Structure formats: C-alpha cells, structure tokens
Tab-separated table of N, CA and C and ligand atoms in Angstrom:
chain	number	residue	atom	x	y	z
Q	1	MET	N	-8.504	-9.926	-2.434
Q	1	MET	CA	-8.239	-8.907	-1.437
Q	1	MET	C	-7.493	-7.726	-2.084
Q	2	THR	N	-7.779	-6.584	-1.615
Q	2	THR	CA	-7.163	-5.364	-2.154
Q	2	THR	C	-5.849	-5.106	-1.496
Q	3	HIS	N	-4.650	-5.319	-2.355
Q	3	HIS	CA	-3.383	-5.098	-1.630
Q	3	HIS	C	-2.483	-4.325	-2.571
Q	4	ARG	N	-2.882	-4.065	-3.776
Q	4	ARG	CA	-2.047	-3.194	-4.733
Q	4	ARG	C	-2.740	-2.012	-4.982
Q	5	ILE	N	-2.025	-0.841	-4.481
Q	5	ILE	CA	-2.668	0.424	-4.378
Q	5	ILE	C	-1.823	1.421	-5.097
Q	6	LEU	N	-2.470	2.350	-6.038
Q	6	LEU	CA	-1.839	3.274	-6.817
Q	6	LEU	C	-2.458	4.686	-6.386
Q	7	PHE	N	-1.634	5.591	-5.956
Q	7	PHE	CA	-2.041	6.927	-5.596
Q	7	PHE	C	-1.739	7.756	-6.930
Q	8	VAL	N	-2.783	8.637	-7.083
Q	8	VAL	CA	-2.592	9.516	-8.294
Q	8	VAL	C	-2.961	10.996	-8.029
Q	9	CYS	N	-2.076	11.838	-8.471
Q	9	CYS	CA	-2.378	13.262	-8.555
Q	9	CYS	C	-2.126	13.830	-9.857
Q	10	LEU	N	-1.972	15.156	-9.961
Q	10	LEU	CA	-1.711	15.820	-11.283
Q	10	LEU	C	-0.261	15.665	-11.686
Q	11	GLY	N	0.566	16.085	-10.767
Q	11	GLY	CA	2.181	16.076	-11.184
Q	11	GLY	C	2.930	14.987	-10.693
Q	12	ASN	N	2.402	14.233	-9.709
Q	12	ASN	CA	3.188	13.145	-9.117
Q	12	ASN	C	4.488	13.740	-8.528
Q	13	ILE	N	4.391	14.806	-8.037
Q	13	ILE	CA	5.679	15.447	-7.302
Q	13	ILE	C	5.243	16.006	-5.846
Q	14	CYS	N	3.954	15.988	-5.631
Q	14	CYS	CA	3.603	16.527	-4.306
Q	14	CYS	C	2.738	15.625	-3.505
Q	15	ARG	N	1.429	15.640	-3.896
Q	15	ARG	CA	0.497	14.833	-3.122
Q	15	ARG	C	0.513	13.413	-3.162
Q	16	SER	N	0.637	12.813	-4.357
Q	16	SER	CA	0.551	11.266	-4.292
Q	16	SER	C	1.817	10.629	-3.986
Q	17	PRO	N	3.021	11.228	-4.220
Q	17	PRO	CA	4.245	10.580	-3.730
Q	17	PRO	C	4.201	10.699	-2.102
Q	18	THR	N	3.561	11.669	-1.597
Q	18	THR	CA	3.486	11.773	-0.046
Q	18	THR	C	2.596	10.728	0.447
Q	19	ALA	N	1.398	10.495	-0.319
Q	19	ALA	CA	0.474	9.392	0.082
Q	19	ALA	C	1.186	8.063	0.092
Q	20	GLU	N	1.991	7.960	-1.005
Q	20	GLU	CA	2.726	6.706	-1.093
Q	20	GLU	C	3.680	6.454	0.077
Q	21	GLY	N	4.541	7.458	0.393
Q	21	GLY	CA	5.404	7.333	1.490
Q	21	GLY	C	4.738	7.013	2.871
Q	22	VAL	N	3.520	7.894	3.085
Q	22	VAL	CA	2.932	7.770	4.310
Q	22	VAL	C	2.374	6.239	4.520
Q	23	LEU	N	1.679	5.718	3.411
Q	23	LEU	CA	1.071	4.426	3.505
Q	23	LEU	C	2.219	3.374	3.648
Q	24	ARG	N	3.264	3.552	2.908
Q	24	ARG	CA	4.295	2.639	2.988
Q	24	ARG	C	4.852	2.508	4.487
Q	25	ALA	N	4.993	3.676	5.112
Q	25	ALA	CA	5.502	3.729	6.466
Q	25	ALA	C	4.460	3.093	7.580
Q	26	LYS	N	3.173	3.195	7.222
Q	26	LYS	CA	2.005	2.697	8.114
Q	26	LYS	C	1.726	1.318	7.890
Q	27	SER	N	2.199	0.691	6.768
Q	27	SER	CA	1.666	-0.700	6.435
Q	27	SER	C	2.850	-1.731	6.201
Q	28	SER	N	2.398	-2.859	5.870
Q	28	SER	CA	3.447	-3.888	5.484
Q	28	SER	C	2.606	-4.898	4.511
Q	29	GLY	N	3.128	-5.487	3.637
Q	29	GLY	CA	2.457	-6.398	2.836
Q	29	GLY	C	1.674	-5.887	1.621
Q	30	LEU	N	1.678	-4.497	1.405
Q	30	LEU	CA	1.001	-3.946	0.404
Q	30	LEU	C	1.837	-3.550	-0.755
Q	31	THR	N	1.377	-3.560	-1.937
Q	31	THR	CA	2.176	-2.899	-3.086
Q	31	THR	C	1.557	-1.593	-3.295
Q	32	ILE	N	2.565	-0.578	-3.161
Q	32	ILE	CA	2.071	0.828	-3.283
Q	32	ILE	C	2.951	1.522	-4.252
Q	33	ASP	N	2.302	2.425	-4.974
Q	33	ASP	CA	3.024	3.231	-6.072
Q	33	ASP	C	2.242	4.521	-6.224
Q	34	SER	N	2.803	5.455	-7.011
Q	34	SER	CA	2.086	6.700	-7.196
Q	34	SER	C	2.377	7.105	-8.685
Q	35	ALA	N	1.478	7.838	-9.257
Q	35	ALA	CA	1.656	8.359	-10.641
Q	35	ALA	C	0.966	9.595	-10.667
Q	36	GLY	N	1.203	10.354	-11.929
Q	36	GLY	CA	0.483	11.586	-12.143
Q	36	GLY	C	-0.340	11.422	-13.382
Q	37	THR	N	-1.464	12.233	-13.496
Q	37	THR	CA	-2.186	12.157	-14.774
Q	37	THR	C	-1.564	13.071	-15.878
Q	38	GLY	N	-0.690	13.957	-15.416
Q	38	GLY	CA	0.071	14.816	-16.361
Q	38	GLY	C	1.594	14.257	-16.534
Q	39	ARG	N	2.209	14.823	-17.573
Q	39	ARG	CA	3.621	14.258	-17.676
Q	39	ARG	C	4.649	15.260	-17.661
Q	40	TRP	N	4.331	16.548	-17.171
Q	40	TRP	CA	5.290	17.527	-16.968
Q	40	TRP	C	6.525	17.197	-16.170
Q	41	HIS	N	6.322	16.440	-15.122
Q	41	HIS	CA	7.530	16.267	-14.229
Q	41	HIS	C	7.990	14.870	-14.247
Q	42	VAL	N	7.625	13.973	-15.190
Q	42	VAL	CA	8.105	12.623	-15.318
Q	42	VAL	C	9.615	12.626	-15.063
Q	43	GLY	N	10.066	11.711	-14.211
Q	43	GLY	CA	11.492	11.513	-13.789
Q	43	GLY	C	12.013	12.350	-12.742
Q	44	GLU	N	11.101	13.212	-12.221
Q	44	GLU	CA	11.640	14.205	-11.191
Q	44	GLU	C	11.250	13.694	-9.759
Q	45	PRO	N	12.117	14.126	-8.785
Q	45	PRO	CA	11.759	13.797	-7.399
Q	45	PRO	C	10.521	14.599	-6.937
Q	46	PRO	N	9.945	14.364	-5.837
Q	46	PRO	CA	8.987	15.096	-5.111
Q	46	PRO	C	9.526	16.604	-5.021
Q	47	CYS	N	8.621	17.550	-4.913
Q	47	CYS	CA	9.046	18.983	-4.565
Q	47	CYS	C	9.814	19.087	-3.355
Q	48	PRO	N	10.937	19.873	-3.321
Q	48	PRO	CA	11.865	19.778	-2.095
Q	48	PRO	C	11.098	20.227	-0.853
Q	49	PRO	N	10.226	21.193	-0.779
Q	49	PRO	CA	9.580	21.520	0.536
Q	49	PRO	C	8.633	20.454	0.989
Q	50	MET	N	8.149	19.565	-0.026
Q	50	MET	CA	7.269	18.347	0.583
Q	50	MET	C	8.260	17.231	1.093
Q	51	ILE	N	9.471	17.132	0.391
Q	51	ILE	CA	10.337	16.130	0.783
Q	51	ILE	C	10.833	16.537	2.271
Q	52	ASP	N	10.993	17.907	2.545
Q	52	ASP	CA	11.447	18.210	3.892
Q	52	ASP	C	10.325	17.995	4.957
Q	53	ALA	N	9.104	18.425	4.534
Q	53	ALA	CA	8.059	18.435	5.491
Q	53	ALA	C	7.786	16.934	5.893
Q	54	ALA	N	7.869	16.102	4.827
Q	54	ALA	CA	7.587	14.608	5.039
Q	54	ALA	C	8.731	14.009	5.902
Q	55	ALA	N	10.012	14.573	5.634
Q	55	ALA	CA	11.013	14.005	6.509
Q	55	ALA	C	11.026	14.274	7.942
Q	56	ARG	N	10.449	15.623	8.130
Q	56	ARG	CA	10.377	15.930	9.708
Q	56	ARG	C	9.291	15.001	10.401
Q	57	ARG	N	8.471	14.339	9.683
Q	57	ARG	CA	7.497	13.423	10.269
Q	57	ARG	C	8.071	11.930	10.070
Q	58	GLY	N	9.200	11.758	9.506
Q	58	GLY	CA	9.731	10.429	9.492
Q	58	GLY	C	9.552	9.581	8.105
Q	59	TYR	N	9.032	10.358	7.155
Q	59	TYR	CA	8.695	9.684	5.885
Q	59	TYR	C	9.696	10.146	4.939
Q	60	ASP	N	10.565	9.199	4.218
Q	60	ASP	CA	11.451	9.559	3.373
Q	60	ASP	C	10.988	9.236	1.986
Q	61	ILE	N	10.597	10.394	1.308
Q	61	ILE	CA	9.967	10.266	-0.165
Q	61	ILE	C	11.055	10.924	-1.091
Q	62	SER	N	12.302	11.081	-0.665
Q	62	SER	CA	13.333	11.603	-1.581
Q	62	SER	C	13.681	10.792	-2.773
Q	63	GLY	N	13.541	9.437	-2.585
Q	63	GLY	CA	13.950	8.507	-3.732
Q	63	GLY	C	12.896	8.272	-4.732
Q	64	LEU	N	11.682	8.809	-4.562
Q	64	LEU	CA	10.602	8.606	-5.473
Q	64	LEU	C	10.743	9.367	-6.769
Q	65	ARG	N	10.384	8.966	-7.839
Q	65	ARG	CA	10.491	9.586	-9.212
Q	65	ARG	C	9.162	9.570	-9.876
Q	66	ALA	N	8.810	10.832	-10.416
Q	66	ALA	CA	7.474	10.913	-11.038
Q	66	ALA	C	7.377	10.078	-12.323
Q	67	ARG	N	6.185	9.470	-12.543
Q	67	ARG	CA	5.710	8.843	-13.827
Q	67	ARG	C	4.375	9.166	-14.117
Q	68	GLN	N	3.938	8.961	-15.308
Q	68	GLN	CA	2.437	9.181	-15.658
Q	68	GLN	C	1.727	7.833	-15.745
Q	69	ILE	N	0.515	7.884	-15.146
Q	69	ILE	CA	-0.348	6.735	-15.149
Q	69	ILE	C	-0.557	6.363	-16.543
Q	70	THR	N	-0.726	5.052	-16.687
Q	70	THR	CA	-1.045	4.386	-18.081
Q	70	THR	C	-2.304	3.474	-17.930
Q	71	PRO	N	-2.850	3.048	-19.015
Q	71	PRO	CA	-4.020	2.115	-18.849
Q	71	PRO	C	-3.585	0.728	-18.257
Q	72	ALA	N	-2.186	0.396	-18.444
Q	72	ALA	CA	-1.818	-0.851	-17.772
Q	72	ALA	C	-1.871	-0.792	-16.300
Q	73	ASP	N	-1.932	0.370	-15.768
Q	73	ASP	CA	-2.179	0.424	-14.310
Q	73	ASP	C	-3.403	-0.243	-13.763
Q	74	PHE	N	-4.367	-0.183	-14.687
Q	74	PHE	CA	-5.707	-0.867	-14.331
Q	74	PHE	C	-5.576	-2.348	-14.061
Q	75	THR	N	-4.513	-2.912	-14.601
Q	75	THR	CA	-4.260	-4.367	-14.394
Q	75	THR	C	-3.285	-4.626	-13.367
Q	76	ARG	N	-2.389	-3.529	-13.111
Q	76	ARG	CA	-1.328	-3.706	-12.084
Q	76	ARG	C	-1.916	-3.436	-10.633
Q	77	PHE	N	-2.985	-2.705	-10.597
Q	77	PHE	CA	-3.473	-2.373	-9.315
Q	77	PHE	C	-4.849	-2.695	-9.116
Q	78	ASP	N	-5.233	-3.003	-7.772
Q	78	ASP	CA	-6.604	-3.323	-7.368
Q	78	ASP	C	-7.435	-2.066	-7.076
Q	79	LEU	N	-6.748	-1.001	-6.660
Q	79	LEU	CA	-7.311	0.197	-6.198
Q	79	LEU	C	-6.454	1.383	-6.601
Q	80	ILE	N	-7.192	2.247	-7.250
Q	80	ILE	CA	-6.476	3.436	-7.675
Q	80	ILE	C	-7.147	4.732	-7.056
Q	81	ILE	N	-6.312	5.533	-6.395
Q	81	ILE	CA	-6.854	6.544	-5.510
Q	81	ILE	C	-6.534	7.950	-5.885
Q	82	GLY	N	-7.392	8.698	-6.268
Q	82	GLY	CA	-7.085	10.162	-6.677
Q	82	GLY	C	-7.139	11.053	-5.557
Q	83	MET	N	-6.492	12.079	-5.807
Q	83	MET	CA	-6.393	13.177	-4.579
Q	83	MET	C	-7.455	14.198	-4.858
Q	84	ASP	N	-8.025	14.384	-5.971
Q	84	ASP	CA	-9.138	15.326	-6.180
Q	84	ASP	C	-10.053	14.708	-7.199
Q	85	GLY	N	-11.195	15.513	-7.350
Q	85	GLY	CA	-12.225	14.963	-8.320
Q	85	GLY	C	-11.600	15.042	-9.776
Q	86	GLU	N	-10.822	15.930	-10.079
Q	86	GLU	CA	-10.270	16.047	-11.303
Q	86	GLU	C	-9.331	14.817	-11.670
Q	87	ASN	N	-8.576	14.498	-10.717
Q	87	ASN	CA	-7.763	13.358	-10.832
Q	87	ASN	C	-8.574	12.112	-11.190
Q	88	VAL	N	-9.771	11.971	-10.388
Q	88	VAL	CA	-10.525	10.814	-10.588
Q	88	VAL	C	-11.203	10.833	-11.936
Q	89	ALA	N	-11.598	11.929	-12.420
Q	89	ALA	CA	-12.212	12.060	-13.784
Q	89	ALA	C	-11.142	11.734	-14.723
Q	90	ASP	N	-9.940	12.316	-14.658
Q	90	ASP	CA	-8.827	11.975	-15.621
Q	90	ASP	C	-8.467	10.375	-15.651
Q	91	ILE	N	-8.522	9.796	-14.487
Q	91	ILE	CA	-8.178	8.408	-14.376
Q	91	ILE	C	-9.307	7.568	-15.062
Q	92	GLU	N	-10.461	7.952	-14.788
Q	92	GLU	CA	-11.688	7.209	-15.525
Q	92	GLU	C	-11.587	7.391	-17.014
Q	93	ARG	N	-11.003	8.356	-17.515
Q	93	ARG	CA	-10.989	8.698	-18.899
Q	93	ARG	C	-10.127	7.758	-19.707
Q	94	ILE	N	-9.100	7.117	-18.878
Q	94	ILE	CA	-8.174	6.095	-19.647
Q	94	ILE	C	-8.494	4.701	-19.154
Q	95	ARG	N	-9.630	4.447	-18.513
Q	95	ARG	CA	-10.003	3.140	-18.013
Q	95	ARG	C	-10.197	2.220	-19.203
Q	96	PRO	N	-9.368	1.088	-19.455
Q	96	PRO	CA	-9.699	0.217	-20.523
Q	96	PRO	C	-11.036	-0.497	-20.429
Q	97	ASP	N	-11.549	-0.803	-21.559
Q	97	ASP	CA	-12.841	-1.443	-21.632
Q	97	ASP	C	-12.753	-2.763	-20.771
Q	98	GLY	N	-13.780	-2.923	-19.973
Q	98	GLY	CA	-13.907	-4.087	-19.124
Q	98	GLY	C	-13.137	-4.069	-17.752
Q	99	ALA	N	-12.203	-3.063	-17.543
Q	99	ALA	CA	-11.450	-3.100	-16.437
Q	99	ALA	C	-12.285	-2.739	-15.149
Q	100	LYS	N	-12.168	-3.640	-14.128
Q	100	LYS	CA	-13.062	-3.435	-12.971
Q	100	LYS	C	-12.350	-2.793	-11.776
Q	101	THR	N	-11.200	-2.367	-12.029
Q	101	THR	CA	-10.298	-1.689	-10.873
Q	101	THR	C	-11.096	-0.628	-10.231
Q	102	GLU	N	-11.196	-0.629	-8.886
Q	102	GLU	CA	-12.000	0.538	-8.222
Q	102	GLU	C	-11.072	1.785	-8.337
Q	103	VAL	N	-11.791	2.830	-8.566
Q	103	VAL	CA	-11.172	4.163	-8.440
Q	103	VAL	C	-11.907	4.934	-7.417
Q	104	ARG	N	-11.157	5.437	-6.305
Q	104	ARG	CA	-11.754	6.302	-5.310
Q	104	ARG	C	-11.076	7.598	-5.099
Q	105	LEU	N	-11.782	8.363	-4.449
Q	105	LEU	CA	-11.016	9.687	-3.903
Q	105	LEU	C	-10.480	9.352	-2.465
Q	106	PHE	N	-9.245	9.773	-2.302
Q	106	PHE	CA	-8.596	9.594	-0.903
Q	106	PHE	C	-9.414	10.062	0.191
Q	107	THR	N	-10.137	11.179	0.172
Q	107	THR	CA	-10.755	11.675	1.166
Q	107	THR	C	-12.015	10.856	1.452
Q	108	ASP	N	-12.571	9.960	0.667
Q	108	ASP	CA	-13.639	9.052	0.931
Q	108	ASP	C	-13.219	8.211	2.169
Q	109	PHE	N	-12.026	8.062	2.479
Q	109	PHE	CA	-11.619	7.212	3.513
Q	109	PHE	C	-11.555	7.964	4.846
Q	110	ALA	N	-11.699	9.215	4.876
Q	110	ALA	CA	-11.736	9.971	6.166
Q	110	ALA	C	-12.878	11.020	6.156
Q	111	PRO	N	-14.181	10.395	6.038
Q	111	PRO	CA	-15.354	11.214	5.993
Q	111	PRO	C	-15.499	12.147	7.211
Q	112	GLN	N	-14.856	11.776	8.341
Q	112	GLN	CA	-14.958	12.673	9.485
Q	112	GLN	C	-14.233	14.024	9.295
Q	113	THR	N	-13.347	14.100	8.393
Q	113	THR	CA	-12.726	15.359	8.076
Q	113	THR	C	-13.538	16.420	7.377
Q	114	GLY	N	-14.595	15.893	6.703
Q	114	GLY	CA	-15.392	16.829	5.743
Q	114	GLY	C	-14.769	17.219	4.551
Q	115	ALA	N	-13.456	16.873	4.308
Q	115	ALA	CA	-12.755	17.274	3.130
Q	115	ALA	C	-13.184	16.368	1.988
Q	116	ASP	N	-13.279	17.157	0.802
Q	116	ASP	CA	-13.581	16.371	-0.462
Q	116	ASP	C	-12.504	16.255	-1.433
Q	117	HIS	N	-11.245	16.719	-0.958
Q	117	HIS	CA	-9.970	16.525	-1.875
Q	117	HIS	C	-8.801	16.909	-0.993
Q	118	ILE	N	-7.620	16.491	-1.376
Q	118	ILE	CA	-6.378	16.820	-0.798
Q	118	ILE	C	-5.899	18.089	-1.379
Q	119	PRO	N	-5.904	19.254	-0.661
Q	119	PRO	CA	-5.464	20.540	-1.290
Q	119	PRO	C	-4.009	20.398	-1.901
Q	120	ASP	N	-3.814	20.931	-3.060
Q	120	ASP	CA	-2.501	20.706	-3.644
Q	120	ASP	C	-1.412	21.737	-3.102
Q	121	ALA	N	-0.606	21.126	-2.143
Q	121	ALA	CA	0.279	21.950	-1.418
Q	121	ALA	C	1.332	22.563	-2.343
Q	122	TYR	N	1.505	22.130	-3.658
Q	122	TYR	CA	2.439	22.647	-4.594
Q	122	TYR	C	2.173	24.077	-4.857
Q	123	TYR	N	0.683	24.316	-4.767
Q	123	TYR	CA	0.192	25.611	-5.070
Q	123	TYR	C	-0.082	26.431	-3.725
Q	124	THR	N	-0.732	25.644	-2.743
Q	124	THR	CA	-1.091	26.271	-1.415
Q	124	THR	C	0.031	26.600	-0.643
Q	125	ARG	N	1.104	25.731	-0.842
Q	125	ARG	CA	2.345	25.830	0.212
Q	125	ARG	C	2.027	25.350	1.572
Q	126	ASP	N	0.824	24.919	1.853
Q	126	ASP	CA	0.467	24.294	3.218
Q	126	ASP	C	0.859	22.875	3.209
Q	127	TYR	N	2.047	22.703	3.254
Q	127	TYR	CA	2.555	21.140	3.181
Q	127	TYR	C	2.025	20.428	4.577
Q	128	GLU	N	2.124	21.092	5.692
Q	128	GLU	CA	1.668	20.476	6.889
Q	128	GLU	C	0.261	20.296	6.941
Q	129	GLY	N	-0.669	21.082	6.297
Q	129	GLY	CA	-2.033	20.749	6.209
Q	129	GLY	C	-2.329	19.599	5.400
Q	130	ALA	N	-1.598	19.553	4.235
Q	130	ALA	CA	-1.712	18.402	3.352
Q	130	ALA	C	-1.221	17.164	3.990
Q	131	LEU	N	-0.143	17.236	4.669
Q	131	LEU	CA	0.353	15.985	5.348
Q	131	LEU	C	-0.583	15.557	6.437
Q	132	ASP	N	-1.250	16.475	7.160
Q	132	ASP	CA	-2.199	16.050	8.217
Q	132	ASP	C	-3.312	15.346	7.549
Q	133	LEU	N	-3.808	15.789	6.494
Q	133	LEU	CA	-4.980	15.170	5.792
Q	133	LEU	C	-4.529	13.826	5.258
Q	134	ILE	N	-3.385	13.805	4.615
Q	134	ILE	CA	-2.893	12.483	3.988
Q	134	ILE	C	-2.732	11.577	5.131
Q	135	GLU	N	-2.274	11.696	6.234
Q	135	GLU	CA	-1.987	10.867	7.294
Q	135	GLU	C	-3.429	10.366	7.802
Q	136	THR	N	-4.370	11.267	7.887
Q	136	THR	CA	-5.743	10.762	8.299
Q	136	THR	C	-6.401	9.932	7.288
Q	137	CYS	N	-6.318	10.252	6.068
Q	137	CYS	CA	-6.799	9.467	5.039
Q	137	CYS	C	-6.138	7.965	4.832
Q	138	ALA	N	-4.834	8.114	5.118
Q	138	ALA	CA	-4.051	6.807	5.081
Q	138	ALA	C	-4.524	5.812	6.257
Q	139	ASP	N	-4.857	6.416	7.374
Q	139	ASP	CA	-5.333	5.620	8.617
Q	139	ASP	C	-6.671	4.958	8.183
Q	140	GLY	N	-7.563	5.867	7.587
Q	140	GLY	CA	-8.871	5.311	7.170
Q	140	GLY	C	-8.849	4.277	6.153
Q	141	LEU	N	-7.936	4.330	5.136
Q	141	LEU	CA	-7.712	3.410	4.268
Q	141	LEU	C	-7.362	2.200	4.716
Q	142	LEU	N	-6.380	2.229	5.707
Q	142	LEU	CA	-5.917	0.964	6.343
Q	142	LEU	C	-7.046	0.175	7.082
Q	143	ARG	N	-7.801	1.106	7.789
Q	143	ARG	CA	-8.918	0.433	8.492
Q	143	ARG	C	-9.964	-0.245	7.550
Q	144	ALA	N	-10.198	0.408	6.381
Q	144	ALA	CA	-11.166	-0.108	5.303
Q	144	ALA	C	-10.499	-1.537	4.755
Q	145	LEU	N	-9.204	-1.400	4.583
Q	145	LEU	CA	-8.655	-2.665	3.983
Q	145	LEU	C	-8.682	-3.807	4.948
Q	146	GLN	N	-8.620	-3.512	6.317
Q	146	GLN	CA	-8.655	-4.567	7.377
Q	146	GLN	C	-9.942	-5.032	7.606
Q	147	SER	N	-10.962	-4.110	7.386
Q	147	SER	CA	-12.376	-4.643	7.789
Q	147	SER	C	-12.939	-5.548	6.630
Q	148	PRO	N	-13.719	-6.555	6.925
Q	148	PRO	CA	-14.378	-7.427	6.048
Q	148	PRO	C	-15.102	-6.599	4.999
Q	149	GLN	N	-14.873	-7.093	3.671
Q	149	GLN	CA	-15.666	-6.320	2.539
Q	149	GLN	C	-17.137	-6.762	2.408
G	1	LIG	P1	0.799	17.314	-7.498
G	1	LIG	O1	1.057	18.884	-7.532
G	1	LIG	O2	-0.298	17.025	-8.434
G	1	LIG	O3	0.334	17.123	-5.981
G	1	LIG	O4	2.080	16.682	-7.693
G	1	LIG	C1	1.448	19.467	-8.778
G	1	LIG	C2	2.684	19.897	-8.979
G	1	LIG	C3	3.113	20.431	-10.142
G	1	LIG	C4	2.189	20.699	-11.168
G	1	LIG	C5	0.779	20.251	-11.009
G	1	LIG	C6	0.453	19.754	-9.690
G	1	LIG	N1	2.411	21.304	-12.341
G	1	LIG	O5	1.483	21.428	-13.268
G	1	LIG	O6	3.641	21.669	-12.415
C-alpha cells in the first residue's frame, strides 16, 4: 500500500512544503515529507508569504526546513510527486538502477482542473492560486490512495 509520500519542487521553500503541510492536515497514517531538486535553499524555512497564506487556511508550514532529494529517497518513499514536469525529469535523473518507486505529477490527481503543473508562486506571487490547486490535488491524491489499486 502506498503510504510514504515525498513531494518535490525546485527549491523546497514554496510549492512542495505547502503540499506537505496540506496533505498532513487532510490525512492521518501517512508518512509525508518534501524536498527540492536544487540545493540553494537547504536548511531554510518556506518563503514567508507562503507561510502566511498557508496559515490563513489553517496550515502551519513554518517549522519545515528545505532539503535536497537524494537517491535514498527512492527507498524511503513509495510515491514521489513532482510539482511540474521539470521536477519529474530531474527526479527521474537520479533514480537508482532497479528502483520501482512511482514518480508522478501532482496535477495528475486533479485532471478536472486541466492544470499540468503547480505554478511556482515564488515567482508568480499568486500564493492563493497555488494553494487552491494544491488543495484540489491533495484531495484527488487522497481519493486515489483510498480507492482499490
Ligand atoms: P519552489 O520555488 O520550487 O516552489 O520552492 C522556488 C523557490 C526558490 C527558487 C526556485 C524555486 N530559487 O531558485 O531560488
């Protein structure tokens, strides 16, 4: 059963920590973490405007700290979820030989939105729009986890 989930974006200070916080709040019994493909922000908390936007919806992501994804994450997690296609390509680039871990786009879980990536609010500054989509994708992911495979 899929119950260890890693969310991945580029910096691990905006989209993936938000996805981690939202899924944590909506679920129980799952192991949830997030990481970045890049290492520029390792050790830093999420960007302050996203901490604030998430807090207004009841998600506390202020205690999260950025880290970089490693090949070991393919054994620590059953499912690795990228926020955009570049994330997925970068994740696949470090897949260890023989690792079967599934790698998916977060928006795959919310086809009704028509979105093919989570826009990077660090650049767009549309924190509310990113949160809306992350919440919808988290709901779809939870439905997928609950339905028989
Ligand atoms: P994220 O956003 O991938 O959603 O955490 C980013 C934040 C910072 C940078 C890139 C993406 N950066 O290169 O500084």
